[in-house]
Short mmCIF file of C-alpha atoms and ligand atoms in Angstrom, two decimals:
data_model
loop_
_atom_site.label_atom_id
_atom_site.label_comp_id
_atom_site.label_asym_id
_atom_site.label_seq_id
_atom_site.Cartn_x
_atom_site.Cartn_y
_atom_site.Cartn_z
CA MET A 64 130.80 69.88 107.61
CA VAL A 65 129.52 70.20 111.09
CA ASN A 66 125.76 70.15 111.42
CA LEU A 67 124.74 72.44 113.00
CA ASP A 68 121.97 75.10 112.44
CA TRP A 69 123.93 77.79 110.81
CA LYS A 70 120.82 79.85 110.37
CA ASN A 71 120.02 80.59 113.46
CA LEU A 72 123.02 80.19 115.07
CA PRO A 73 122.82 83.52 118.02
CA PHE A 74 126.39 85.49 118.37
CA GLY A 75 127.35 83.35 121.28
CA TYR A 76 129.80 80.39 122.24
CA GLU A 77 129.85 77.65 120.37
CA LYS A 78 131.92 74.23 121.08
CA THR A 79 134.10 73.71 118.20
CA ASN A 80 137.10 71.13 118.02
CA TYR A 81 140.79 72.87 119.58
CA ASN A 82 141.61 75.87 120.66
CA VAL A 83 145.28 77.08 120.73
CA ARG A 84 147.86 78.55 123.58
CA CYS A 85 151.41 80.08 123.61
CA TYR A 86 153.07 81.03 126.97
CA TYR A 87 155.01 84.15 127.93
CA ARG A 88 157.63 82.84 130.54
CA ASN A 89 161.00 84.49 131.87
CA GLY A 90 161.13 86.74 128.94
CA ALA A 91 160.22 84.67 125.83
CA TRP A 92 157.44 83.01 124.00
CA GLY A 93 156.66 79.30 123.93
CA GLU A 94 155.83 76.64 121.98
CA LEU A 95 152.12 77.52 119.88
CA GLU A 96 149.93 74.77 121.82
CA ILE A 97 147.64 72.84 120.54
CA SER A 98 144.09 72.29 123.13
CA SER A 99 141.23 70.81 122.68
CA SER A 100 139.90 72.32 126.73
CA GLU A 101 137.99 75.34 127.08
CA THR A 102 139.09 75.58 130.65
CA ILE A 103 142.88 77.44 131.80
CA ASN A 104 144.19 76.58 134.52
CA LEU A 105 144.69 80.18 136.42
CA HIS A 106 146.30 81.05 139.25
CA MET A 107 144.45 83.03 142.08
CA ALA A 108 146.20 85.80 141.51
CA ALA A 109 147.20 86.49 138.18
CA THR A 110 146.24 89.78 137.47
CA ALA A 111 144.07 89.81 134.43
CA LEU A 112 141.23 88.79 137.50
CA HIS A 113 142.68 91.09 139.54
CA TYR A 114 144.12 94.29 137.98
CA GLY A 115 142.28 94.05 134.46
CA GLN A 116 145.69 93.33 132.36
CA GLU A 117 143.75 91.46 130.14
CA ALA A 118 143.56 92.51 126.27
CA PHE A 119 141.46 90.49 123.04
CA GLU A 120 140.35 90.81 119.38
CA GLY A 121 137.81 90.28 117.53
CA LEU A 122 137.74 89.05 113.24
CA LYS A 123 136.38 86.81 111.28
CA ALA A 124 137.09 83.75 108.69
CA TYR A 125 134.47 83.21 105.53
CA ARG A 126 133.85 80.28 103.60
CA GLY A 127 134.20 81.85 99.77
CA LYS A 128 131.09 80.41 97.47
CA ASP A 129 134.96 78.78 95.75
CA ASP A 130 134.73 76.30 99.27
CA LYS A 131 137.98 78.37 100.42
CA ILE A 132 138.35 80.53 103.71
CA ARG A 133 139.35 83.66 103.76
CA LEU A 134 140.35 85.78 107.43
CA PHE A 135 140.53 90.26 106.88
CA ARG A 136 143.16 91.06 107.05
CA VAL A 137 144.80 89.42 110.59
CA GLU A 138 147.76 91.60 110.28
CA GLU A 139 146.54 94.49 111.63
CA ASN A 140 144.17 92.45 113.97
CA ALA A 141 148.42 91.06 115.20
CA LYS A 142 149.64 95.13 115.93
CA ARG A 143 145.92 96.91 117.07
CA MET A 144 146.53 93.84 120.38
CA ALA A 145 150.51 94.41 120.89
CA SER A 146 149.77 98.58 120.90
CA THR A 147 146.99 97.43 123.58
CA ALA A 148 149.99 94.85 124.97
CA ALA A 149 152.23 98.15 124.87
CA TYR A 150 150.10 100.51 126.78
CA ILE A 151 149.42 98.32 129.48
CA SER A 152 152.39 96.60 130.01
CA MET A 153 151.90 93.11 128.43
CA ALA A 154 154.18 91.32 127.05
CA GLN A 155 153.46 91.97 123.10
CA PRO A 156 152.98 88.58 121.15
CA PRO A 157 154.28 89.07 117.74
CA VAL A 158 152.91 89.83 114.40
CA ASP A 159 153.95 86.37 113.06
CA LEU A 160 152.98 84.97 116.27
CA PHE A 161 149.59 86.01 116.04
CA THR A 162 148.83 85.55 112.62
CA LYS A 163 149.87 81.65 113.07
CA ALA A 164 147.64 81.41 115.69
CA VAL A 165 145.10 82.74 113.55
CA LYS A 166 144.65 80.58 111.39
CA THR A 167 146.16 77.36 112.75
CA VAL A 168 143.10 77.98 114.85
CA VAL A 169 140.82 77.85 112.31
CA SER A 170 142.63 75.16 109.79
CA LEU A 171 142.37 73.37 112.98
CA ASN A 172 138.38 74.26 113.14
CA LYS A 173 137.90 74.13 109.56
CA GLU A 174 134.37 72.20 109.53
CA PHE A 175 133.61 75.50 111.69
CA VAL A 176 133.42 77.62 109.47
CA PRO A 177 130.11 78.19 107.74
CA PRO A 178 128.93 77.75 104.47
CA TYR A 179 128.80 80.52 102.13
CA GLU A 180 124.90 80.49 101.89
CA SER A 181 124.19 80.36 105.55
CA GLY A 182 125.36 84.18 105.94
CA ALA A 183 126.92 82.54 109.33
CA THR A 184 130.96 83.55 109.83
CA LEU A 185 133.12 81.89 112.26
CA TYR A 186 135.05 84.48 114.81
CA VAL A 187 138.21 83.82 115.84
CA ARG A 188 138.29 85.63 119.09
CA PRO A 189 142.41 85.97 120.09
CA LEU A 190 143.24 86.25 124.02
CA LEU A 191 145.95 88.26 126.37
CA ILE A 192 146.08 88.11 129.59
CA GLY A 193 148.27 87.99 133.04
CA SER A 194 148.61 85.23 134.11
CA GLY A 195 151.64 85.95 136.61
CA ALA A 196 151.03 86.32 139.97
CA GLN A 197 150.81 89.78 141.42
CA VAL A 198 149.30 91.20 145.50
CA GLY A 199 150.47 95.22 144.59
CA VAL A 200 149.56 96.85 141.69
CA LYS A 201 152.42 95.88 139.52
CA ALA A 202 152.88 94.19 135.79
CA ALA A 203 152.98 90.49 135.37
CA ASN A 204 155.94 88.92 134.46
CA GLU A 205 154.25 86.02 132.90
CA PHE A 206 150.45 86.23 129.36
CA LEU A 207 148.64 83.89 128.64
CA PHE A 208 147.45 84.37 124.84
CA LEU A 209 145.60 81.61 122.80
CA VAL A 210 142.83 81.79 120.85
CA PHE A 211 139.53 80.70 120.36
CA VAL A 212 137.73 80.39 117.88
CA THR A 213 133.46 79.66 117.57
CA PRO A 214 131.14 80.03 113.99
CA VAL A 215 128.20 83.09 114.87
CA GLY A 216 125.61 83.52 113.25
CA PRO A 217 124.17 86.10 110.26
CA TYR A 218 124.30 89.40 111.48
CA TYR A 219 121.82 90.20 108.98
CA LYS A 220 118.71 87.15 108.49
CA LYS A 221 116.95 89.47 106.28
CA GLY A 222 119.61 91.51 104.28
CA ILE A 223 121.54 94.92 105.66
CA ALA A 224 119.14 96.35 108.19
CA PRO A 225 118.60 100.24 110.10
CA ILE A 226 119.14 99.95 114.04
CA ASP A 227 118.43 102.55 115.67
CA ALA A 228 121.11 104.52 118.23
CA ILE A 229 120.74 106.53 121.40
CA ILE A 230 122.71 109.15 122.72
CA GLU A 231 124.04 107.95 125.91
CA ARG A 232 124.69 111.03 128.24
CA LEU A 233 124.46 109.10 131.76
CA SER A 234 128.38 107.42 131.82
CA ASP A 235 131.27 108.05 129.76
CA ARG A 236 132.73 104.23 128.12
CA ALA A 237 136.49 105.93 128.49
CA ALA A 238 138.47 109.19 129.72
CA PRO A 239 139.85 111.81 127.16
CA LEU A 240 143.26 110.14 128.12
CA GLY A 241 141.86 106.79 129.39
CA THR A 242 142.77 103.59 128.01
CA GLY A 243 139.45 104.04 124.34
CA HIS A 244 141.68 103.53 122.03
CA ILE A 245 142.36 100.34 122.60
CA LYS A 246 141.09 96.72 123.78
CA VAL A 247 140.92 96.30 127.38
CA GLY A 248 137.88 93.96 128.76
CA GLY A 249 138.57 97.25 131.36
CA ASN A 250 135.84 99.65 128.28
CA TYR A 251 133.35 96.89 127.85
CA ALA A 252 132.93 96.56 131.81
CA ALA A 253 132.20 100.37 131.70
CA SER A 254 129.89 100.21 128.66
CA LEU A 255 127.47 97.07 130.38
CA PRO A 256 125.17 100.56 132.05
CA ALA A 257 124.23 101.75 128.78
CA GLN A 258 124.20 98.86 126.89
CA ASP A 259 121.53 97.79 129.47
CA ARG A 260 120.00 101.19 129.06
CA ALA A 261 119.50 101.78 125.37
CA HIS A 262 117.70 97.49 124.77
CA LYS A 263 115.66 98.15 127.66
CA LEU A 264 114.60 101.18 125.88
CA GLY A 265 114.55 99.85 122.67
CA TYR A 266 117.48 100.47 121.35
CA ALA A 267 120.41 98.75 118.90
CA ILE A 268 123.44 100.67 120.19
CA SER A 269 124.36 103.61 122.59
CA ILE A 270 126.41 106.72 120.98
CA TYR A 271 128.78 107.34 123.87
CA LEU A 272 130.39 111.59 122.86
CA ASP A 273 134.04 113.16 123.94
CA ALA A 274 133.73 112.75 127.52
CA ARG A 275 135.46 116.02 128.48
CA GLU A 276 133.09 118.03 126.94
CA LYS A 277 130.11 116.13 125.74
CA LYS A 278 129.74 118.20 122.28
CA TYR A 279 131.71 115.74 119.92
CA ILE A 280 130.14 111.89 119.00
CA ASP A 281 132.82 109.26 119.54
CA GLU A 282 131.95 105.66 119.12
CA ALA A 283 129.72 102.93 120.26
CA GLY A 284 129.92 99.98 122.63
CA THR A 285 131.44 97.96 119.57
CA SER A 286 131.35 99.82 116.31
CA ASN A 287 132.65 103.36 115.11
CA PHE A 288 130.18 105.82 113.48
CA PHE A 289 130.78 107.53 110.79
CA GLY A 290 127.83 110.17 108.99
CA ILE A 291 127.65 111.09 105.06
CA LYS A 292 127.72 114.35 102.92
CA ASN A 293 128.13 115.97 100.43
CA ASN A 294 129.39 112.17 98.89
CA THR A 295 131.81 113.12 101.98
CA TYR A 296 132.67 109.83 103.86
CA ILE A 297 132.99 111.77 107.47
CA THR A 298 134.54 109.69 110.86
CA PRO A 299 135.38 110.92 114.69
CA GLU A 300 139.01 111.45 115.16
CA SER A 301 139.32 110.46 119.03
CA HIS A 302 141.68 109.87 121.56
CA SER A 303 139.09 107.91 122.95
CA ILE A 304 137.59 105.26 120.13
CA LEU A 305 138.98 102.27 119.64
CA PRO A 306 140.63 102.37 115.74
CA SER A 307 138.14 99.74 113.57
CA ILE A 308 140.13 98.33 111.54
CA THR A 309 136.08 98.33 109.35
CA ASN A 310 136.51 101.80 109.76
CA MET A 311 140.19 102.06 108.23
CA SER A 312 139.00 100.20 104.90
CA LEU A 313 135.50 102.09 104.62
CA MET A 314 137.40 105.13 104.62
CA GLN A 315 139.66 103.32 101.68
CA LEU A 316 136.81 101.25 100.16
CA ALA A 317 135.25 105.03 99.86
CA GLU A 318 138.05 106.83 98.40
CA HIS A 319 138.04 104.49 96.10
CA LEU A 320 135.14 104.40 95.24
CA GLY A 321 135.06 108.16 94.14
CA MET A 322 134.45 109.80 97.37
CA LYS A 323 136.28 111.69 100.30
CA VAL A 324 136.75 110.78 103.64
CA GLU A 325 137.51 113.40 106.66
CA ARG A 326 138.68 112.13 109.87
CA ARG A 327 137.59 115.05 112.31
CA GLN A 328 135.29 116.04 114.88
CA ILE A 329 131.59 115.72 114.54
CA ALA A 330 129.89 117.85 117.27
CA VAL A 331 126.71 116.97 118.19
CA ASP A 332 125.23 119.86 116.29
CA GLU A 333 126.00 118.47 112.32
CA LEU A 334 124.32 114.95 113.06
CA HIS A 335 121.12 117.24 111.79
CA THR A 336 123.26 118.07 108.63
CA PHE A 337 123.49 114.02 107.45
CA GLU A 338 122.46 112.58 104.86
CA GLU A 339 123.48 108.69 105.79
CA ALA A 340 124.24 107.77 109.23
CA GLY A 341 126.30 103.89 110.16
CA ALA A 342 127.88 101.92 113.19
CA CYS A 343 131.00 99.94 111.06
CA GLY A 344 132.47 97.08 113.06
CA THR A 345 133.70 93.54 112.89
CA ALA A 346 130.31 91.73 113.23
CA ALA A 347 127.04 93.49 111.24
CA VAL A 348 130.12 95.07 109.26
CA ILE A 349 128.19 98.31 108.67
CA SER A 350 125.57 98.76 110.67
CA PRO A 351 123.43 101.71 108.97
CA ILE A 352 121.00 104.09 111.44
CA ASN A 353 117.79 104.69 111.13
CA LYS A 354 117.74 107.46 114.05
CA ILE A 355 119.42 109.08 116.31
CA ASP A 356 118.00 109.20 120.16
CA ASP A 357 119.24 111.80 122.42
CA ILE A 358 116.51 112.26 124.72
CA GLU A 359 118.28 113.96 127.04
CA ASN A 360 117.74 117.05 125.07
CA ASN A 361 114.72 116.35 123.42
CA LYS A 362 115.95 115.55 119.60
CA THR A 363 115.81 113.12 117.42
CA TYR A 364 118.26 112.53 113.83
CA SER A 365 116.72 110.48 111.35
CA TYR A 366 118.70 109.06 108.19
CA CYS A 367 116.72 106.69 106.46
CA THR A 368 112.72 106.76 104.61
CA ASP A 369 110.76 103.88 105.58
CA CYS A 370 113.74 102.17 107.41
CA LYS A 371 115.29 101.42 104.52
CA PRO A 372 119.29 101.62 104.50
CA GLY A 373 120.70 105.08 102.17
CA PRO A 374 122.66 104.13 99.07
CA VAL A 375 125.77 105.07 100.23
CA CYS A 376 125.41 102.20 103.22
CA VAL A 377 124.81 99.78 100.56
CA LYS A 378 127.53 99.84 98.02
CA LEU A 379 130.11 99.62 101.12
CA PHE A 380 129.01 97.13 102.65
CA GLU A 381 128.69 94.69 98.95
CA ASN A 382 131.76 95.99 98.29
CA LEU A 383 133.12 94.74 101.66
CA THR A 384 131.84 92.01 101.45
CA GLY A 385 132.23 91.53 98.11
CA ILE A 386 135.70 91.63 99.01
CA GLN A 387 135.21 90.13 102.57
CA TYR A 388 133.95 86.48 101.02
CA GLY A 389 135.58 86.70 97.74
CA ASN A 390 133.17 87.51 95.40
CA LEU A 391 135.06 90.92 94.50
CA PRO A 392 138.93 91.20 93.59
CA ASP A 393 140.66 91.99 96.50
CA VAL A 394 142.53 95.37 95.48
CA PHE A 395 143.75 95.52 98.95
CA ASN A 396 145.23 92.92 99.60
CA TRP A 397 143.57 92.78 102.40
CA VAL A 398 142.16 88.74 102.60
CA THR A 399 144.13 85.65 103.35
CA VAL A 400 143.22 82.51 101.62
CA LEU A 401 143.84 79.15 103.92
CA GLU A 402 145.43 76.50 102.42
C1 PLP B 530 134.59 99.32 120.89
C2 PLP B 530 135.54 99.47 119.62
N1 PLP B 530 134.41 100.19 118.70
C3 PLP B 530 134.68 99.55 117.18
C4 PLP B 530 134.96 98.56 116.97
C5 PLP B 530 135.12 98.16 115.60
O1 PLP B 530 136.13 97.38 115.29
P1 PLP B 530 136.58 96.36 113.95
O2 PLP B 530 136.28 96.88 112.74
O3 PLP B 530 137.90 96.37 114.17
O4 PLP B 530 135.85 95.22 114.34
C6 PLP B 530 134.95 97.26 118.34
C7 PLP B 530 135.11 96.09 117.60
O5 PLP B 530 135.84 95.26 117.84
C8 PLP B 530 134.14 98.12 119.69
O6 PLP B 530 135.06 96.86 120.59
#
């Protein structure tokens, strides 16, 4: 294993040895290529640069106590990238190509998969860009699919910790019939002003409302929202949120653990009725929410006593990470163990 300060790694870019690339030209995907270069050679008129023809994914590789390396639900990321690609008129990397690329790049960079005890993981970033040149607003005819990895530090350095959230009422990240349900770069550019504002005010995340009525919870900039009450896991149903693979997994786990699951609109007015609330996504798994401030309406919704995570958040977190690291049986067949 390489010598890195695993426990103090940020969620940032750390150079590794290899990435993998595949080009789509003349209507077909080529061979997967291995590269040790950190840069790409891109035409200045590439559609990714001008018209945002760009899709990405994010997943993690986990080193278990048994030293085995596991990928979590990689096929789901493959399917989500394919649906993003289809929506913005890009060639779709087939699921087989995507999973082969992820397995190959993680295997090639095994020494960068952090040790189990560190709590750090290897973040995997698949990227698909329109690389063909166009000047009119049109889809490219050439695409580059690449996957790089980077070790990232433990999200929770001292155990699972609740965060403060703010309701964002000054901007939207996605339009009602826009691109919120797919993983395109433009959604994240649109979320930067709110994120800046939130951080300046001391909040970890901004929670977006539905853009049409400003009445229902959508999601946060990089995570889905859920609330817990009466032994029920409740999460928003909306066209403008990203279908989180973590959320999908938590819904299955919640049912497995004897809870009810509801996927439906959640009105802001319902926030005060939850016993617990949380944000979920690959980075943190679960961020229990301590409080949500709705500054413009002068309201605060609190969920934690003494800033301690609620019991349901903790149970879900332990069950999900248990499967991801191989400490619990993979009852849903979510994990790919690398040979
Ligand atoms: C907007 C948004 N919502 C939710 C998520 C969580 O999705 P996942 O659980 O697949 O990481 C992410 C992260 O990818 C995201 O960017």
